[in-house]
Amino acid sequence: MSNILTLRRHGTLVPPVLAALAILGCIVLAVTEQYLFFLFGMLFTLLVLGVPIAVSLGGSSLLYVALSGSVPEVVVAQRMISGIDSFPLLAIPFFILAGNLMNNGGITTRIFDFAKALMGWMRGGLGHVNVGASIVFSGMSGAAVADAGGLGTIEIKAMREAGYDEEFAVGITAASSTIGPIIPPSLPMVIYGVMASVSVGQLFVAGLVPGLLMGLVLMLMIFFLARRRGYQRDAAFSWSVLGQTFKRAILSLFTPVIIVGGIMTGAFTPTEAAIAAVVYALFLGGVVYRILTWRRLMKVSMETIETTAVILLIVAGASIFAWILTSNQVAQQVVNLLGPLADNPVATLIIINIVLLIVGCFMETIAAITILVPVLLPLAVTSGVDPVHFGVIMVLNLMIGLLTPPVGMVLYVLSRVSNISFEKCMRGTLPFLIPLVISLLLVTFIPAISLWLPTLVYR
């Protein structure tokens, strides 16, 4: 994952003339003392110039503080430190490490083989296998890019060899990887829980049913496309093959049981569950399967350190940005602006979904959550939306953003691991945006899909 979440960007996202106009606009806003608009304008300008997201957030915030003179500049450093000084954030490096260990310890291959034996007999079988394997793996890693980078390599290779179109193979791999942060554990939900002061355990449990719903709707789309394109069954069902693959994968399949079951029963906190996942992955990869060598372990550890540092730097930069928005009562201004809609939760949720889908196209998930929660959550709560339900809505929206340019992190990952152009990856993903949007609408307007299980377990 370390080569996926990088601090570097290459080139600007807009022509030089437009970039110059953006800079000029920021200068005008600074001279006219429109400091809050300057904050947003500078963030936009830095992003389109290709500046890393963490630097863009921290830099625009520092310039705002320096120009406005509202607080001493040292407050920027203090707020950034306090933004990452949170116990639940300890779950992030451990879940990242667990996902990396599973990708390098032979666990993903066994999961895929079992899913193929279980679902390969269906029309368009490897497409269904793709979704099934992602559902299982999502109960281990909590990150879409880990699913795409680990399972995606295996899935696309198998579908190519079976004669599937490359675009179809990449499209379903990309779409199914978005299930990862919905089904517990989930790195974005950890960030949301910290920002919104909501129980991370309840958020995890709330994502289980929506994640399974996403898998079901994606499989219906696969069935439709398989009939239309003439894809056949990939293998006859065999109890003996199923038994053999299940025997090879049974210890791997216990991983989500340990994580999700431990959280739901109260045996683990989310952070403790992450540590348990790491210990179990080390045991499987190093002792049982004996694939995880010391050299691989060192490589995985360095990747985890690098990825964690990038994520926490983004959280720190976004924390000072969010603090400025909160101190300027931007959330209250948004609520007042949309006051007539406050009594209509349907209209409010439609507006919030549109905003999140647009933001997801341009901003990295963790930064978007950290910035937007202080602004959108009060509006949602005012309209009567449960904060846990809103968390699932926000994460699901931003996962769809991982499949849309210009950011489209999952598309860039799959383009690299499959040696397929970004444009072909994007075309292949388009049909699968339909079931994902349908899932989003169902989750948004039927709160019970998200809240039934947390109510049963926690209340």
Short mmCIF file of C-alpha atoms in Angstrom, two decimals:
data_model
loop_
_atom_site.label_atom_id
_atom_site.label_comp_id
_atom_site.label_asym_id
_atom_site.label_seq_id
_atom_site.Cartn_x
_atom_site.Cartn_y
_atom_site.Cartn_z
CA MET A 1 0.00 0.00 0.00
CA SER A 2 2.92 2.36 0.49
CA ASN A 3 3.28 2.87 -3.25
CA ILE A 4 -0.41 3.72 -3.48
CA LEU A 5 -0.79 6.41 -0.84
CA THR A 6 2.03 8.72 -1.84
CA LEU A 7 2.89 12.27 -0.92
CA ARG A 8 4.01 13.07 -4.45
CA ARG A 9 1.91 14.27 -7.35
CA HIS A 10 3.03 14.81 -10.91
CA GLY A 11 2.12 17.99 -12.72
CA THR A 12 -0.83 20.30 -12.47
CA LEU A 13 -4.43 19.25 -12.95
CA VAL A 14 -5.31 22.34 -15.02
CA PRO A 15 -3.62 24.36 -17.79
CA PRO A 16 -1.06 26.95 -16.64
CA VAL A 17 -3.36 29.86 -17.57
CA LEU A 18 -6.11 28.63 -15.25
CA ALA A 19 -3.57 27.96 -12.51
CA ALA A 20 -2.31 31.55 -12.86
CA LEU A 21 -5.88 32.85 -12.64
CA ALA A 22 -6.43 30.80 -9.46
CA ILE A 23 -3.30 32.31 -7.89
CA LEU A 24 -4.42 35.80 -8.91
CA GLY A 25 -7.83 35.16 -7.35
CA CYS A 26 -6.21 34.18 -4.05
CA ILE A 27 -4.16 37.38 -4.07
CA VAL A 28 -7.30 39.45 -4.62
CA LEU A 29 -9.12 37.66 -1.77
CA ALA A 30 -6.15 38.27 0.55
CA VAL A 31 -5.94 41.97 -0.34
CA THR A 32 -9.69 42.44 0.17
CA GLU A 33 -9.45 40.59 3.52
CA GLN A 34 -11.90 37.87 2.50
CA TYR A 35 -9.87 35.43 4.53
CA LEU A 36 -12.32 32.53 4.74
CA PHE A 37 -12.82 32.56 0.96
CA PHE A 38 -9.04 32.88 0.66
CA LEU A 39 -8.69 29.65 2.69
CA PHE A 40 -10.84 27.68 0.25
CA GLY A 41 -9.32 29.39 -2.77
CA MET A 42 -5.77 28.64 -1.66
CA LEU A 43 -6.63 25.00 -0.96
CA PHE A 44 -8.14 24.66 -4.44
CA THR A 45 -5.18 26.41 -6.03
CA LEU A 46 -2.60 24.22 -4.32
CA LEU A 47 -4.51 21.07 -5.25
CA VAL A 48 -4.78 21.96 -8.94
CA LEU A 49 -1.08 22.83 -8.94
CA GLY A 50 -0.38 19.26 -7.94
CA VAL A 51 0.73 19.97 -4.37
CA PRO A 52 0.24 16.94 -2.06
CA ILE A 53 -3.07 16.97 -0.21
CA ALA A 54 -1.49 17.08 3.27
CA VAL A 55 0.72 20.03 2.33
CA SER A 56 -2.21 21.78 0.63
CA LEU A 57 -4.36 21.50 3.74
CA GLY A 58 -1.65 22.56 6.18
CA GLY A 59 -0.22 25.26 3.92
CA SER A 60 -3.54 26.94 3.17
CA SER A 61 -4.43 26.87 6.87
CA LEU A 62 -1.07 28.39 7.86
CA LEU A 63 -1.44 31.18 5.31
CA TYR A 64 -4.96 31.90 6.58
CA VAL A 65 -3.74 32.17 10.18
CA ALA A 66 -0.79 34.36 9.18
CA LEU A 67 -2.90 36.76 7.11
CA SER A 68 -5.92 36.98 9.39
CA GLY A 69 -3.86 37.32 12.57
CA SER A 70 -6.70 35.68 14.48
CA VAL A 71 -4.38 33.40 16.47
CA PRO A 72 -0.59 32.93 16.78
CA GLU A 73 0.98 30.75 14.08
CA VAL A 74 2.10 28.23 16.70
CA VAL A 75 -1.57 27.24 17.08
CA VAL A 76 -1.32 25.53 13.69
CA ALA A 77 1.26 23.07 15.01
CA GLN A 78 -0.67 22.58 18.24
CA ARG A 79 -3.93 21.80 16.45
CA MET A 80 -2.22 19.43 14.03
CA ILE A 81 -0.68 17.49 16.92
CA SER A 82 -3.95 17.36 18.84
CA GLY A 83 -5.70 16.19 15.67
CA ILE A 84 -3.75 12.93 15.66
CA ASP A 85 -3.53 12.57 19.44
CA SER A 86 -6.43 10.11 19.60
CA PHE A 87 -6.47 6.55 20.90
CA PRO A 88 -8.87 5.16 18.23
CA LEU A 89 -6.39 6.26 15.54
CA LEU A 90 -4.03 3.55 16.82
CA ALA A 91 -6.25 1.10 14.94
CA ILE A 92 -5.05 2.54 11.62
CA PRO A 93 -1.45 1.25 11.55
CA PHE A 94 -2.51 -2.16 12.87
CA PHE A 95 -5.28 -2.64 10.28
CA ILE A 96 -2.88 -1.51 7.55
CA LEU A 97 -0.26 -3.96 8.81
CA ALA A 98 -2.83 -6.76 9.02
CA GLY A 99 -3.91 -6.14 5.42
CA ASN A 100 -0.32 -6.09 4.18
CA LEU A 101 0.50 -9.29 6.06
CA MET A 102 -2.51 -11.04 4.54
CA ASN A 103 -1.53 -9.95 1.03
CA ASN A 104 2.02 -11.22 1.56
CA GLY A 105 1.29 -14.27 3.71
CA GLY A 106 -0.69 -16.45 1.28
CA ILE A 107 -4.08 -15.64 2.79
CA THR A 108 -5.57 -13.82 -0.23
CA THR A 109 -4.77 -16.70 -2.60
CA ARG A 110 -6.55 -19.23 -0.39
CA ILE A 111 -9.58 -16.96 -0.06
CA PHE A 112 -9.80 -16.58 -3.85
CA ASP A 113 -9.49 -20.32 -4.46
CA PHE A 114 -12.27 -21.06 -1.97
CA ALA A 115 -14.53 -18.38 -3.46
CA LYS A 116 -13.92 -19.83 -6.93
CA ALA A 117 -14.91 -23.33 -5.80
CA LEU A 118 -18.00 -21.93 -4.07
CA MET A 119 -19.25 -19.54 -6.78
CA GLY A 120 -17.40 -20.35 -10.01
CA TRP A 121 -20.27 -22.50 -11.32
CA MET A 122 -22.52 -19.45 -11.79
CA ARG A 123 -22.86 -17.67 -15.13
CA GLY A 124 -20.05 -15.11 -15.23
CA GLY A 125 -18.58 -17.14 -12.38
CA LEU A 126 -15.28 -15.33 -11.86
CA GLY A 127 -17.12 -12.03 -11.60
CA HIS A 128 -19.15 -13.44 -8.70
CA VAL A 129 -15.98 -14.93 -7.25
CA ASN A 130 -14.42 -11.48 -7.43
CA VAL A 131 -17.22 -10.00 -5.32
CA GLY A 132 -17.31 -12.92 -2.88
CA ALA A 133 -13.56 -12.79 -2.28
CA SER A 134 -13.74 -9.03 -1.70
CA ILE A 135 -16.52 -9.48 0.85
CA VAL A 136 -14.41 -11.96 2.79
CA PHE A 137 -11.23 -9.88 2.50
CA SER A 138 -13.11 -6.73 3.53
CA GLY A 139 -13.56 -8.33 6.95
CA MET A 140 -9.78 -8.25 7.33
CA SER A 141 -8.18 -5.15 5.79
CA GLY A 142 -10.63 -2.21 5.97
CA ALA A 143 -9.12 -0.42 2.95
CA ALA A 144 -10.23 -0.41 -0.69
CA VAL A 145 -6.69 0.08 -2.01
CA ALA A 146 -5.49 -2.98 -0.07
CA ASP A 147 -8.22 -5.06 -1.72
CA ALA A 148 -7.45 -3.66 -5.17
CA GLY A 149 -3.68 -4.02 -4.80
CA GLY A 150 -3.74 -7.49 -3.20
CA LEU A 151 -6.74 -9.48 -4.39
CA GLY A 152 -7.01 -7.39 -7.56
CA THR A 153 -3.78 -8.80 -8.98
CA ILE A 154 -5.00 -12.37 -8.53
CA GLU A 155 -8.54 -11.68 -9.74
CA ILE A 156 -7.64 -9.82 -12.93
CA LYS A 157 -5.04 -12.45 -13.90
CA ALA A 158 -7.56 -15.27 -13.42
CA MET A 159 -10.28 -13.48 -15.41
CA ARG A 160 -7.89 -12.70 -18.24
CA GLU A 161 -6.86 -16.34 -18.50
CA ALA A 162 -10.52 -17.39 -18.50
CA GLY A 163 -11.27 -15.16 -21.50
CA TYR A 164 -13.10 -12.27 -19.87
CA ASP A 165 -12.81 -8.78 -21.35
CA GLU A 166 -10.09 -6.77 -19.64
CA GLU A 167 -12.45 -3.87 -19.03
CA PHE A 168 -15.02 -6.14 -17.37
CA ALA A 169 -12.35 -7.73 -15.19
CA VAL A 170 -10.94 -4.39 -14.05
CA GLY A 171 -14.40 -2.85 -13.63
CA ILE A 172 -15.78 -5.48 -11.27
CA THR A 173 -12.47 -5.64 -9.39
CA ALA A 174 -12.59 -1.89 -8.82
CA ALA A 175 -16.26 -1.88 -7.82
CA SER A 176 -15.97 -4.83 -5.44
CA SER A 177 -12.94 -3.27 -3.71
CA THR A 178 -15.17 -0.44 -2.46
CA ILE A 179 -16.92 -2.95 -0.18
CA GLY A 180 -13.71 -3.13 1.90
CA PRO A 181 -14.22 0.07 3.93
CA ILE A 182 -17.96 -0.58 4.41
CA ILE A 183 -17.86 -4.03 6.01
CA PRO A 184 -15.92 -3.89 9.30
CA PRO A 185 -13.12 -3.17 9.94
CA SER A 186 -12.92 0.18 8.14
CA LEU A 187 -10.18 2.80 8.22
CA PRO A 188 -12.46 5.64 6.99
CA MET A 189 -14.99 4.82 9.71
CA VAL A 190 -12.26 5.05 12.35
CA ILE A 191 -11.49 8.57 11.10
CA TYR A 192 -15.19 9.49 11.00
CA GLY A 193 -15.74 8.14 14.51
CA VAL A 194 -12.89 10.27 15.85
CA MET A 195 -14.09 13.42 14.07
CA ALA A 196 -17.78 12.96 14.91
CA SER A 197 -17.27 11.58 18.45
CA VAL A 198 -19.29 8.50 17.50
CA SER A 199 -18.65 4.94 18.68
CA VAL A 200 -16.33 3.25 16.18
CA GLY A 201 -17.76 -0.11 17.24
CA GLN A 202 -21.29 0.99 16.30
CA LEU A 203 -20.02 2.33 12.97
CA PHE A 204 -18.33 -0.98 12.23
CA VAL A 205 -21.48 -2.96 12.97
CA ALA A 206 -23.61 -0.48 10.99
CA GLY A 207 -21.55 -1.16 7.85
CA LEU A 208 -22.05 -4.92 7.81
CA VAL A 209 -25.52 -5.09 6.20
CA PRO A 210 -24.86 -2.24 3.69
CA GLY A 211 -21.65 -4.00 2.63
CA LEU A 212 -23.48 -7.26 2.01
CA LEU A 213 -26.16 -5.31 0.12
CA MET A 214 -23.48 -3.80 -2.14
CA GLY A 215 -22.18 -7.29 -2.88
CA LEU A 216 -25.67 -8.57 -3.74
CA VAL A 217 -26.46 -5.67 -6.08
CA LEU A 218 -23.07 -6.02 -7.81
CA MET A 219 -23.71 -9.74 -8.35
CA LEU A 220 -27.08 -8.95 -9.93
CA MET A 221 -25.28 -6.60 -12.33
CA ILE A 222 -22.72 -9.31 -13.12
CA PHE A 223 -25.52 -11.78 -13.88
CA PHE A 224 -27.15 -9.26 -16.25
CA LEU A 225 -23.88 -8.44 -18.06
CA ALA A 226 -22.89 -12.12 -18.25
CA ARG A 227 -26.13 -13.01 -20.04
CA ARG A 228 -25.80 -10.03 -22.35
CA ARG A 229 -22.15 -10.73 -23.25
CA GLY A 230 -22.42 -14.51 -23.37
CA TYR A 231 -20.14 -15.32 -20.44
CA GLN A 232 -20.49 -18.93 -19.36
CA ARG A 233 -19.85 -20.84 -16.16
CA ASP A 234 -16.17 -21.15 -15.34
CA ALA A 235 -16.23 -24.47 -13.53
CA ALA A 236 -18.62 -27.25 -12.62
CA PHE A 237 -19.55 -27.38 -8.98
CA SER A 238 -17.62 -30.06 -7.11
CA TRP A 239 -18.08 -30.93 -3.46
CA SER A 240 -14.61 -32.42 -3.33
CA VAL A 241 -12.93 -29.28 -4.73
CA LEU A 242 -15.02 -27.14 -2.40
CA GLY A 243 -13.95 -29.27 0.54
CA GLN A 244 -10.28 -29.13 -0.43
CA THR A 245 -10.24 -25.35 -0.88
CA PHE A 246 -12.24 -24.85 2.30
CA LYS A 247 -9.73 -26.96 4.19
CA ARG A 248 -6.87 -24.84 2.83
CA ALA A 249 -8.69 -21.58 3.58
CA ILE A 250 -10.46 -22.36 6.85
CA LEU A 251 -7.85 -20.72 9.07
CA SER A 252 -7.82 -17.66 6.79
CA LEU A 253 -11.61 -17.49 6.91
CA PHE A 254 -11.45 -17.28 10.69
CA THR A 255 -9.78 -13.85 10.43
CA PRO A 256 -12.99 -11.83 9.80
CA VAL A 257 -14.76 -13.99 12.39
CA ILE A 258 -12.16 -12.99 14.98
CA ILE A 259 -12.26 -9.29 14.04
CA VAL A 260 -15.98 -8.75 13.47
CA GLY A 261 -17.13 -11.28 16.05
CA GLY A 262 -14.80 -9.87 18.67
CA ILE A 263 -16.09 -6.34 18.13
CA MET A 264 -19.77 -7.33 18.07
CA THR A 265 -19.52 -9.46 21.22
CA GLY A 266 -17.57 -6.78 23.07
CA ALA A 267 -14.49 -8.98 23.46
CA PHE A 268 -12.39 -6.39 21.58
CA THR A 269 -12.42 -2.69 21.06
CA PRO A 270 -11.73 -1.79 17.40
CA THR A 271 -8.10 -1.01 18.27
CA GLU A 272 -7.68 -4.32 20.11
CA ALA A 273 -9.32 -6.12 17.18
CA ALA A 274 -6.71 -4.59 14.86
CA ILE A 275 -3.91 -5.88 17.09
CA ALA A 276 -5.54 -9.32 17.22
CA ALA A 277 -5.73 -9.32 13.41
CA VAL A 278 -2.01 -8.57 13.16
CA VAL A 279 -1.10 -11.35 15.61
CA TYR A 280 -3.31 -13.84 13.78
CA ALA A 281 -1.96 -12.84 10.35
CA LEU A 282 1.61 -13.25 11.63
CA PHE A 283 0.71 -16.68 13.00
CA LEU A 284 -0.84 -17.83 9.71
CA GLY A 285 1.79 -16.38 7.38
CA GLY A 286 4.84 -17.21 9.48
CA VAL A 287 3.96 -20.40 11.37
CA VAL A 288 1.14 -22.19 9.51
CA TYR A 289 1.71 -21.32 5.83
CA ARG A 290 5.42 -20.45 6.27
CA ILE A 291 5.31 -17.97 3.39
CA LEU A 292 6.08 -14.88 5.44
CA THR A 293 9.89 -14.70 5.62
CA TRP A 294 11.89 -12.19 7.65
CA ARG A 295 12.69 -10.29 4.47
CA ARG A 296 8.99 -10.06 3.56
CA LEU A 297 8.13 -9.06 7.11
CA MET A 298 10.63 -6.19 7.00
CA LYS A 299 9.27 -5.07 3.62
CA VAL A 300 5.68 -5.19 4.90
CA SER A 301 6.63 -3.30 8.06
CA MET A 302 8.30 -0.50 6.10
CA GLU A 303 5.29 -0.22 3.77
CA THR A 304 3.00 0.00 6.80
CA ILE A 305 5.11 2.71 8.43
CA GLU A 306 5.17 4.77 5.24
CA THR A 307 1.42 4.42 4.61
CA THR A 308 0.56 5.23 8.23
CA ALA A 309 2.75 8.32 8.16
CA VAL A 310 1.02 9.57 5.01
CA ILE A 311 -2.46 8.99 6.45
CA LEU A 312 -1.67 10.66 9.77
CA LEU A 313 -0.06 13.62 8.00
CA ILE A 314 -3.26 14.06 5.99
CA VAL A 315 -5.33 13.81 9.19
CA ALA A 316 -3.09 16.39 10.90
CA GLY A 317 -3.35 18.83 7.99
CA ALA A 318 -7.10 18.35 7.71
CA SER A 319 -7.52 18.80 11.47
CA ILE A 320 -6.26 22.40 11.45
CA PHE A 321 -8.39 23.11 8.36
CA ALA A 322 -11.47 21.66 10.09
CA TRP A 323 -10.68 23.64 13.26
CA ILE A 324 -10.66 26.89 11.29
CA LEU A 325 -14.03 26.01 9.76
CA THR A 326 -15.46 25.18 13.18
CA SER A 327 -14.10 28.32 14.85
CA ASN A 328 -15.65 30.44 12.07
CA GLN A 329 -19.00 28.65 12.57
CA VAL A 330 -19.11 27.56 8.94
CA ALA A 331 -21.33 24.63 9.88
CA GLN A 332 -23.87 26.93 11.50
CA GLN A 333 -23.81 29.19 8.45
CA VAL A 334 -24.49 26.20 6.20
CA VAL A 335 -27.39 25.13 8.44
CA ASN A 336 -28.81 28.66 8.35
CA LEU A 337 -28.38 28.84 4.57
CA LEU A 338 -30.27 25.59 4.10
CA GLY A 339 -32.68 26.37 6.91
CA PRO A 340 -35.84 25.87 4.82
CA LEU A 341 -34.67 22.33 4.04
CA ALA A 342 -33.81 21.44 7.64
CA ASP A 343 -37.29 20.06 8.23
CA ASN A 344 -37.07 17.90 5.11
CA PRO A 345 -34.51 15.13 5.69
CA VAL A 346 -35.00 13.74 2.18
CA ALA A 347 -33.99 17.02 0.53
CA THR A 348 -31.10 17.43 2.97
CA LEU A 349 -29.77 13.94 2.26
CA ILE A 350 -30.02 14.48 -1.48
CA ILE A 351 -27.96 17.68 -1.22
CA ILE A 352 -25.41 16.00 1.09
CA ASN A 353 -25.06 13.04 -1.27
CA ILE A 354 -24.48 15.32 -4.25
CA VAL A 355 -21.85 17.29 -2.33
CA LEU A 356 -20.06 14.13 -1.18
CA LEU A 357 -20.08 12.56 -4.65
CA ILE A 358 -18.56 15.71 -6.14
CA VAL A 359 -15.96 16.04 -3.37
CA GLY A 360 -15.09 12.34 -3.71
CA CYS A 361 -14.07 12.98 -7.32
CA PHE A 362 -11.41 15.48 -6.27
CA MET A 363 -10.30 14.75 -2.72
CA GLU A 364 -8.72 11.81 -0.91
CA THR A 365 -11.17 9.98 1.38
CA ILE A 366 -9.55 10.64 4.76
CA ALA A 367 -9.03 14.34 4.06
CA ALA A 368 -12.62 14.69 2.84
CA ILE A 369 -13.99 13.07 6.00
CA THR A 370 -11.86 15.22 8.31
CA ILE A 371 -12.87 18.45 6.56
CA LEU A 372 -16.54 17.77 5.85
CA VAL A 373 -17.70 16.13 9.08
CA PRO A 374 -17.70 19.42 11.06
CA VAL A 375 -19.68 21.06 8.23
CA LEU A 376 -22.17 18.40 7.13
CA LEU A 377 -22.81 16.45 10.33
CA PRO A 378 -24.61 19.33 12.13
CA LEU A 379 -26.82 19.78 9.06
CA ALA A 380 -27.65 16.07 9.00
CA VAL A 381 -28.35 15.92 12.74
CA THR A 382 -30.57 19.02 12.51
CA SER A 383 -32.59 17.16 9.88
CA GLY A 384 -32.98 14.15 12.17
CA VAL A 385 -30.34 11.87 10.63
CA ASP A 386 -28.63 9.51 13.07
CA PRO A 387 -24.83 10.19 13.23
CA VAL A 388 -24.08 6.47 12.80
CA HIS A 389 -26.31 6.29 9.73
CA PHE A 390 -24.69 9.44 8.37
CA GLY A 391 -21.25 7.89 8.82
CA VAL A 392 -22.17 4.95 6.58
CA ILE A 393 -23.64 7.34 3.99
CA MET A 394 -20.49 9.47 3.98
CA VAL A 395 -18.07 6.56 3.64
CA LEU A 396 -20.15 4.91 0.89
CA ASN A 397 -20.25 8.16 -1.09
CA LEU A 398 -16.51 8.63 -0.82
CA MET A 399 -15.87 5.01 -1.82
CA ILE A 400 -17.69 5.69 -5.08
CA GLY A 401 -15.33 8.66 -5.42
CA LEU A 402 -12.41 6.21 -5.48
CA LEU A 403 -13.72 5.04 -8.89
CA THR A 404 -14.11 8.47 -10.47
CA PRO A 405 -11.45 10.73 -12.00
CA PRO A 406 -9.46 12.86 -11.56
CA VAL A 407 -8.39 11.31 -8.21
CA GLY A 408 -9.82 7.78 -8.70
CA MET A 409 -7.22 6.13 -6.45
CA VAL A 410 -8.47 2.57 -7.03
CA LEU A 411 -8.40 3.08 -10.82
CA TYR A 412 -4.77 4.21 -10.68
CA VAL A 413 -3.86 1.19 -8.55
CA LEU A 414 -5.57 -1.30 -10.87
CA SER A 415 -4.14 0.40 -13.95
CA ARG A 416 -0.67 -0.18 -12.54
CA VAL A 417 -1.09 -3.76 -11.31
CA SER A 418 -2.93 -4.90 -14.47
CA ASN A 419 -0.91 -2.93 -17.07
CA ILE A 420 -4.17 -1.57 -18.49
CA SER A 421 -4.54 2.09 -19.43
CA PHE A 422 -6.37 4.37 -17.01
CA GLU A 423 -8.95 5.15 -19.71
CA LYS A 424 -9.81 1.45 -20.17
CA CYS A 425 -10.07 1.00 -16.41
CA MET A 426 -12.47 3.93 -16.27
CA ARG A 427 -14.63 2.60 -19.11
CA GLY A 428 -14.79 -0.83 -17.51
CA THR A 429 -15.88 0.65 -14.19
CA LEU A 430 -18.74 2.81 -15.55
CA PRO A 431 -21.41 0.04 -15.70
CA PHE A 432 -20.71 -0.92 -12.08
CA LEU A 433 -21.30 2.60 -10.83
CA ILE A 434 -25.02 1.91 -11.40
CA PRO A 435 -25.35 -0.82 -8.72
CA LEU A 436 -23.15 1.19 -6.35
CA VAL A 437 -25.39 4.27 -6.70
CA ILE A 438 -28.47 2.07 -6.22
CA SER A 439 -26.91 0.72 -3.02
CA LEU A 440 -26.17 4.28 -1.90
CA LEU A 441 -29.78 5.36 -2.44
CA LEU A 442 -31.12 2.33 -0.55
CA VAL A 443 -28.76 2.91 2.37
CA THR A 444 -29.52 6.64 2.40
CA PHE A 445 -33.30 6.47 2.40
CA ILE A 446 -33.83 3.25 4.35
CA PRO A 447 -32.00 3.94 7.64
CA ALA A 448 -32.85 0.50 9.01
CA ILE A 449 -30.31 -1.04 6.62
CA SER A 450 -27.56 0.66 8.62
CA LEU A 451 -29.15 1.01 12.05
CA TRP A 452 -30.92 -2.33 12.56
CA LEU A 453 -27.82 -4.27 13.57
CA PRO A 454 -26.27 -1.59 15.85
CA THR A 455 -29.64 -1.22 17.57
CA LEU A 456 -29.75 -4.96 18.11
CA VAL A 457 -26.18 -5.22 19.39
CA TYR A 458 -25.65 -1.97 21.33
CA ARG A 459 -29.01 -0.58 22.36
#
